[in-house]
JSON list of C-alpha atoms (C1' of nucleotides) in Angstrom, two decimals:
[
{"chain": "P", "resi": 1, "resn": "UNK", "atom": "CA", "xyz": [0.00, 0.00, 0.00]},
{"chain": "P", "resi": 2, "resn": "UNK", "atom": "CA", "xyz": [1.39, 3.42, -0.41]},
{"chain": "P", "resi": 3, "resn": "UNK", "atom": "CA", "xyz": [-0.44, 6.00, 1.32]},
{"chain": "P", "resi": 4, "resn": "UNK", "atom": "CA", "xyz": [1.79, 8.76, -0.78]},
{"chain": "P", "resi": 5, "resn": "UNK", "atom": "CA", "xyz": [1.48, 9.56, -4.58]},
{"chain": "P", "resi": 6, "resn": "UNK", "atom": "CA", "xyz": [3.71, 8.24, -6.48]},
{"chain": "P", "resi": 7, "resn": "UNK", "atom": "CA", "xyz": [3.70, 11.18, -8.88]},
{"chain": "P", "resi": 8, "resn": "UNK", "atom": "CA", "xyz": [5.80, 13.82, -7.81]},
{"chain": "P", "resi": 9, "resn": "UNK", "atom": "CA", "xyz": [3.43, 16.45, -9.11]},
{"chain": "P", "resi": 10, "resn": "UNK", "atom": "CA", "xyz": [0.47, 15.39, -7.52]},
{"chain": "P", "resi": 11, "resn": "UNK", "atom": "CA", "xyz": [1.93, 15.33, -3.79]},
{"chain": "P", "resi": 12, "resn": "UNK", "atom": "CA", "xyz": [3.22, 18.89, -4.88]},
{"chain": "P", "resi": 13, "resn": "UNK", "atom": "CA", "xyz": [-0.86, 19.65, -5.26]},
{"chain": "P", "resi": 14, "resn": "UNK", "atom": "CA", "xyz": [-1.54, 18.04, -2.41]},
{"chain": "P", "resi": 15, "resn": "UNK", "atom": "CA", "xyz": [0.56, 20.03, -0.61]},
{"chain": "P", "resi": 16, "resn": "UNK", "atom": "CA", "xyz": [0.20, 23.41, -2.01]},
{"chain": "P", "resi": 17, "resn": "UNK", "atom": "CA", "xyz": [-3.73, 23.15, -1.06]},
{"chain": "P", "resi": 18, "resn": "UNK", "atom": "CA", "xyz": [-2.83, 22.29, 2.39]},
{"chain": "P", "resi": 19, "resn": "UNK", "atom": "CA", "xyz": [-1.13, 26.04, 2.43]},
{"chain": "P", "resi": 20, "resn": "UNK", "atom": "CA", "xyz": [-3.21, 27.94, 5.54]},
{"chain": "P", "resi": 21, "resn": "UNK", "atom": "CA", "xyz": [-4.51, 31.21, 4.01]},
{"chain": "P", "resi": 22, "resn": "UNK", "atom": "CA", "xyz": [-2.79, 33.96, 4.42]},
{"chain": "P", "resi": 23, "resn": "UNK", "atom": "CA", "xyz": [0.38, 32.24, 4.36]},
{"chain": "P", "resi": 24, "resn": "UNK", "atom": "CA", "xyz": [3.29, 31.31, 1.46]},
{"chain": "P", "resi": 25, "resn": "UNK", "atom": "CA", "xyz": [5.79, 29.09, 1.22]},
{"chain": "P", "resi": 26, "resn": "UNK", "atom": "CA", "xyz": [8.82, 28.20, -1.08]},
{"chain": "P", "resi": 27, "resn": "UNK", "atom": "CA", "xyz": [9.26, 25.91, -3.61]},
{"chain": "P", "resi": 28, "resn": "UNK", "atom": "CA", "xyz": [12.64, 24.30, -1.64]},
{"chain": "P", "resi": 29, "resn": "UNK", "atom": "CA", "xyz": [10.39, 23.89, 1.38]},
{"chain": "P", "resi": 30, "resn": "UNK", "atom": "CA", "xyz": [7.95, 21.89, -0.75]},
{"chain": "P", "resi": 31, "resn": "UNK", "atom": "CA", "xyz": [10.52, 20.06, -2.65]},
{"chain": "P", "resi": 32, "resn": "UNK", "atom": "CA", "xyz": [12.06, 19.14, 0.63]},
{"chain": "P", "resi": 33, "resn": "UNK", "atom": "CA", "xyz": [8.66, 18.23, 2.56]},
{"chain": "P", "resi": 34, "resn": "UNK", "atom": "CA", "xyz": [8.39, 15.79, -0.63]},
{"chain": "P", "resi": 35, "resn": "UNK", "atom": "CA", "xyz": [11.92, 14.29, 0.21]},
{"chain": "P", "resi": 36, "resn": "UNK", "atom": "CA", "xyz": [13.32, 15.90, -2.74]},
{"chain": "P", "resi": 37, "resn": "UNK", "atom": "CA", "xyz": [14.72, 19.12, -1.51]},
{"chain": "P", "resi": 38, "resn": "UNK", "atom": "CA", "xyz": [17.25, 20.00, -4.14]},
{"chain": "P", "resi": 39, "resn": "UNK", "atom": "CA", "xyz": [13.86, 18.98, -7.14]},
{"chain": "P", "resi": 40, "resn": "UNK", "atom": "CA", "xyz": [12.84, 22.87, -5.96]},
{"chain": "P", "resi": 41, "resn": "UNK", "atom": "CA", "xyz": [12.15, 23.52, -9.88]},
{"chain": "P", "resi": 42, "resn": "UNK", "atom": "CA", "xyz": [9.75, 20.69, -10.13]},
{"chain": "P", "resi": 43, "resn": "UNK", "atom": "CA", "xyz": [7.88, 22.11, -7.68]},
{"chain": "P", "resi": 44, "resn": "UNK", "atom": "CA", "xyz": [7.29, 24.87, -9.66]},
{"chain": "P", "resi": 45, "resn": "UNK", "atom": "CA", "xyz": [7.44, 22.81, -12.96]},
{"chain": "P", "resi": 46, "resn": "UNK", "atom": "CA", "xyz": [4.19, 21.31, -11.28]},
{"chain": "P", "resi": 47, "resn": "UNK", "atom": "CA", "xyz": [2.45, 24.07, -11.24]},
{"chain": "P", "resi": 48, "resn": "UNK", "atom": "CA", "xyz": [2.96, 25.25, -14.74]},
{"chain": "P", "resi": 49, "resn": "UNK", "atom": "CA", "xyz": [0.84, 22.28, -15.86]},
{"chain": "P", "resi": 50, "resn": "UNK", "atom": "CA", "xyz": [-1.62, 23.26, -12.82]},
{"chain": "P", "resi": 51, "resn": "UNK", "atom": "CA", "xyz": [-4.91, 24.30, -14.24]},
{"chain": "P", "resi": 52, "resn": "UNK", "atom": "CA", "xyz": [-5.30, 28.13, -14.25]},
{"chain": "P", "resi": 53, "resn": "UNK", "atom": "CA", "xyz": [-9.04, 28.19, -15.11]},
{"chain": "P", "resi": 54, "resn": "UNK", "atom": "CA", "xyz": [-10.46, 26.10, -12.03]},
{"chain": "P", "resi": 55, "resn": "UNK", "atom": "CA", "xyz": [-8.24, 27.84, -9.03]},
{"chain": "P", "resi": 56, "resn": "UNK", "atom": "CA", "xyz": [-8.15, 24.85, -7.52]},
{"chain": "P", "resi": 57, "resn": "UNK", "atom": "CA", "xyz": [-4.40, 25.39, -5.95]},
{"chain": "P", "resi": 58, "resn": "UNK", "atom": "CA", "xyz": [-3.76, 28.57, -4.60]},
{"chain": "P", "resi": 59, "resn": "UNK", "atom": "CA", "xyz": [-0.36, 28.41, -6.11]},
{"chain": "P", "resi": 60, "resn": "UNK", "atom": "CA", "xyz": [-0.21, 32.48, -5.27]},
{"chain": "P", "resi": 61, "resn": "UNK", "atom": "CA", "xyz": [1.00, 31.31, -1.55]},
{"chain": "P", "resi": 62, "resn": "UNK", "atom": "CA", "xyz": [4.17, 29.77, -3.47]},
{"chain": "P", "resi": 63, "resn": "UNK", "atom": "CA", "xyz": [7.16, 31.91, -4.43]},
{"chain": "P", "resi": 64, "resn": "UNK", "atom": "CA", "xyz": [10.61, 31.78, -4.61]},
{"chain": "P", "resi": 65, "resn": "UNK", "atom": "CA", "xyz": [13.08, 31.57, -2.10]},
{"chain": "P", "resi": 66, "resn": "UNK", "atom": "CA", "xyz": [13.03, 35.62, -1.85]},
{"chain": "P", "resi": 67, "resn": "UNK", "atom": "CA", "xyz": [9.31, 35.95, -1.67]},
{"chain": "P", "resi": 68, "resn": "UNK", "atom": "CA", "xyz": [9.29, 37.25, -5.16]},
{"chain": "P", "resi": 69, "resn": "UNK", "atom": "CA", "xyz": [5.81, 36.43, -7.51]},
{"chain": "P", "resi": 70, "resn": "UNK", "atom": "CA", "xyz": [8.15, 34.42, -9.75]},
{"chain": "P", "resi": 71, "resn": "UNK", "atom": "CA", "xyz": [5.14, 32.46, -11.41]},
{"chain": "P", "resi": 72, "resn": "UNK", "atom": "CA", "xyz": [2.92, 35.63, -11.55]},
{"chain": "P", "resi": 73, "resn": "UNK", "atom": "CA", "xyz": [3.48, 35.50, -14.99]},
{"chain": "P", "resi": 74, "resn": "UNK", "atom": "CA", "xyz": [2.22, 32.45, -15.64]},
{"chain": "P", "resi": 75, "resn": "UNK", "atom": "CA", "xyz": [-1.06, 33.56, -13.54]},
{"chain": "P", "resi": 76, "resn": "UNK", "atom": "CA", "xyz": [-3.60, 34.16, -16.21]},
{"chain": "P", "resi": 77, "resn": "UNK", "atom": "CA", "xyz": [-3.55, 38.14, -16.23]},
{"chain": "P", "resi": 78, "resn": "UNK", "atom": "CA", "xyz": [-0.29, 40.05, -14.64]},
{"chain": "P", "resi": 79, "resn": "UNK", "atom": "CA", "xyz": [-1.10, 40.92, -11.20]},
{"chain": "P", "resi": 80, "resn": "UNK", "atom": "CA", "xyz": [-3.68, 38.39, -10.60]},
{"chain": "P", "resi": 81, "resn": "UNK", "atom": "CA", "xyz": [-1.51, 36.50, -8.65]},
{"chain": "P", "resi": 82, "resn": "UNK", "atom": "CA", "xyz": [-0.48, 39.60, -6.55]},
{"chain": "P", "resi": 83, "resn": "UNK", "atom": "CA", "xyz": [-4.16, 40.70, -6.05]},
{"chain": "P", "resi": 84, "resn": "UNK", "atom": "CA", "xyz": [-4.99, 37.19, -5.23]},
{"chain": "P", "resi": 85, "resn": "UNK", "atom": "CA", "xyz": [-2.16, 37.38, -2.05]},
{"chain": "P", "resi": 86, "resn": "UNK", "atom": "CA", "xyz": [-3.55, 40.58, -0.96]},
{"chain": "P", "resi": 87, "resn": "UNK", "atom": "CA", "xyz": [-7.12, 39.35, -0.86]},
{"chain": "P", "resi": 88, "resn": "UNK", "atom": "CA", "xyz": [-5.97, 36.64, 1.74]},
{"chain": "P", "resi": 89, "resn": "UNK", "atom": "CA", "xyz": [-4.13, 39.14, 3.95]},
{"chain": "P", "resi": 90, "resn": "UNK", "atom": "CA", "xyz": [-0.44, 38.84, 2.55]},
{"chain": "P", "resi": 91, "resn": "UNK", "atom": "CA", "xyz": [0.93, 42.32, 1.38]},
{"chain": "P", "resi": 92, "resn": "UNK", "atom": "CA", "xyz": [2.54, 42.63, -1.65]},
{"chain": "P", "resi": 93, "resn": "UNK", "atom": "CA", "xyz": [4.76, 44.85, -3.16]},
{"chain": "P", "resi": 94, "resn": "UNK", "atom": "CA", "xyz": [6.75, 45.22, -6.18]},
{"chain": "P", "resi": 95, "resn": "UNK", "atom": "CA", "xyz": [5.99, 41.51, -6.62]},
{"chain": "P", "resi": 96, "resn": "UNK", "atom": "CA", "xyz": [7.35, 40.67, -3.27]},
{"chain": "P", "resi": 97, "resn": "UNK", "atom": "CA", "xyz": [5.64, 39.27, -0.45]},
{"chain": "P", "resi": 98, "resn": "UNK", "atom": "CA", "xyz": [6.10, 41.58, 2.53]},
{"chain": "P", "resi": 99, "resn": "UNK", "atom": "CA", "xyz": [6.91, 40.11, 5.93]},
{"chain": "P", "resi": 100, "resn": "UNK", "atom": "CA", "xyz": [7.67, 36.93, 4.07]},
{"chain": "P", "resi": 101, "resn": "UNK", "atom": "CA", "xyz": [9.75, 35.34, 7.01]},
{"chain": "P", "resi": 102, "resn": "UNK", "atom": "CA", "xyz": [6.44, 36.25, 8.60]},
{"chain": "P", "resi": 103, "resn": "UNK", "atom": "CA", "xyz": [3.99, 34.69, 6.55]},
{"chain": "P", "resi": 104, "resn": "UNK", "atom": "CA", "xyz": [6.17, 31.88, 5.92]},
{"chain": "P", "resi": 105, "resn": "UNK", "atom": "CA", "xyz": [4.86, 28.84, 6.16]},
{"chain": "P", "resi": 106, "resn": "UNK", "atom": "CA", "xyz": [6.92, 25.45, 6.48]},
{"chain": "P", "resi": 107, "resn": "UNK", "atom": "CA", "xyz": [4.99, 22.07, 5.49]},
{"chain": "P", "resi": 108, "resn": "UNK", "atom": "CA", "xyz": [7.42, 19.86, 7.40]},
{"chain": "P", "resi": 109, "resn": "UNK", "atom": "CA", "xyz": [7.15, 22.15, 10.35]},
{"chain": "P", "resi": 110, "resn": "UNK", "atom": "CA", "xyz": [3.75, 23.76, 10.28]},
{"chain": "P", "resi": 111, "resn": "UNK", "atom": "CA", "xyz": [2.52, 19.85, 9.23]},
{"chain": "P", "resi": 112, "resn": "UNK", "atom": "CA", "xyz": [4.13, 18.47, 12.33]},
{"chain": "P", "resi": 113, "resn": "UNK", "atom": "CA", "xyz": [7.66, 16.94, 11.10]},
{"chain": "P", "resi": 114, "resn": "UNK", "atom": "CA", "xyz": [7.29, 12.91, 9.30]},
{"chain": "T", "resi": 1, "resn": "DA", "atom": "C1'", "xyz": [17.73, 6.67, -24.77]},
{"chain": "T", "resi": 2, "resn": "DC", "atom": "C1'", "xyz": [19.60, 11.43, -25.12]},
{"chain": "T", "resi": 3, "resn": "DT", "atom": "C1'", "xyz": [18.99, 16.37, -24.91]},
{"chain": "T", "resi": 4, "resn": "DT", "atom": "C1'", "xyz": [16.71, 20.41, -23.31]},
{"chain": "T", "resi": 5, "resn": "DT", "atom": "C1'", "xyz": [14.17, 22.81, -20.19]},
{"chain": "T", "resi": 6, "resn": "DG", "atom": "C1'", "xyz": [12.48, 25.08, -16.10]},
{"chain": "T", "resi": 7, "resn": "DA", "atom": "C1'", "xyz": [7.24, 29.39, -11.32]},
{"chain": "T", "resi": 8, "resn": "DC", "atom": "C1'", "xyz": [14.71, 27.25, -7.88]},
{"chain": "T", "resi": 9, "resn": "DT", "atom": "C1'", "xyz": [18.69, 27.78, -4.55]},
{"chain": "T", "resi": 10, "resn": "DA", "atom": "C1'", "xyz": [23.25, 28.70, -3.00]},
{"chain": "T", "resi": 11, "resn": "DT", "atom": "C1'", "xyz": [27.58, 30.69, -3.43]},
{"chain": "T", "resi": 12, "resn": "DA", "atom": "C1'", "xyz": [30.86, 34.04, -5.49]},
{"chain": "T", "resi": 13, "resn": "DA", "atom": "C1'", "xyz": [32.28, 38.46, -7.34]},
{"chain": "R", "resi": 1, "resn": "DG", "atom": "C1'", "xyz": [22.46, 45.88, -2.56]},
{"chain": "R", "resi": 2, "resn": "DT", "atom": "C1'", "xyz": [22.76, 43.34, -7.42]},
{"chain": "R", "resi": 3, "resn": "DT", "atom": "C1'", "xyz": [24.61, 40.28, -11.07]},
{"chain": "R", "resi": 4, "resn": "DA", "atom": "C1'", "xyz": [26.87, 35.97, -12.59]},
{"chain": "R", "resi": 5, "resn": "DT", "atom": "C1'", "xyz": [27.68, 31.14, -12.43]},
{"chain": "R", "resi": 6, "resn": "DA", "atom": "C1'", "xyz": [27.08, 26.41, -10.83]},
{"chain": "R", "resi": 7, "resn": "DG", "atom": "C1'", "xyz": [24.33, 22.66, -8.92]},
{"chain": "R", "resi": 8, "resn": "DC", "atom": "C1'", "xyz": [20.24, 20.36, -8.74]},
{"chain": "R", "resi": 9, "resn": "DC", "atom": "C1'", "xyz": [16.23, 17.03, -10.01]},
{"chain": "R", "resi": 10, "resn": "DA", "atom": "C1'", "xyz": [12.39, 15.37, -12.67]},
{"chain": "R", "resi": 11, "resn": "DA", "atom": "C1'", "xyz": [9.49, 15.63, -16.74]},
{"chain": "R", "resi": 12, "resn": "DA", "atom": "C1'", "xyz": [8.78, 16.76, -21.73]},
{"chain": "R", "resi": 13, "resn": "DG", "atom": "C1'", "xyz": [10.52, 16.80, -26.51]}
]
DNA sequence: ACTTTGACTATAA
DNA sequence: GTTATAGCCAAAG
């Protein structure tokens, strides 16, 4: 049995919906709550393939490293992403998540360590 | 099966 | 503070 996904992509999902509102994460953190931690690009490879019409994964609440919108281009419309942070709660200027350390969230730490 | 890519990260200058 | 380069892994072509 095998309680995890075996796709790569679809634990990313998975874990990107368990995100709290309000709050944003990287794509290392992800990558290394999956047990990959250096696959940080495949996190965000994921979620180029992620469906932008249903929202169904707030992928807003995942930036880079720096808090920068790095995949706010590949939000439908330029900005969406940005206004879609704000209207959780998570300020947001010049494409960069403000308090970020604040609003940081850790899967393997806010999840409770596996 | 091999090459290229990519919403990254870390280190160096 | 920024810019440049290397390392990294997994999927798509």
């Amino acid at each position: 049995m095998k309680p995890e996904k075996d796709n790569f992509f679809a634990r990313v999902y998975e874990v990107v919906q368990l995100i709290p509102k309000g709050r944003v994460t990287s794509y290392g953190a992800i990558a290394r709550y999956l047990g990959s931690k250096g696959s940080a690009r495949m996190v965000g490879w994921a979620l180029t393939q992620l469906p932008v019409q249903p929202n169904i994964i707030p992928a807003q609440r995942v930036v880079n490293r720096n808090g920068l919108l790095s995949g706010k281009h590949h939000f439908g419309l330029e900005g969406q992403m940005k206004s879609l942070l704000e209207s959780e709660g998570v300020s947001v200027e010049n494409d960069m998540v403000q308090d970020f350390e604040k609003l940081f969230w850790d899967p393997e730490k806010e999840l409770g360590l596996v």
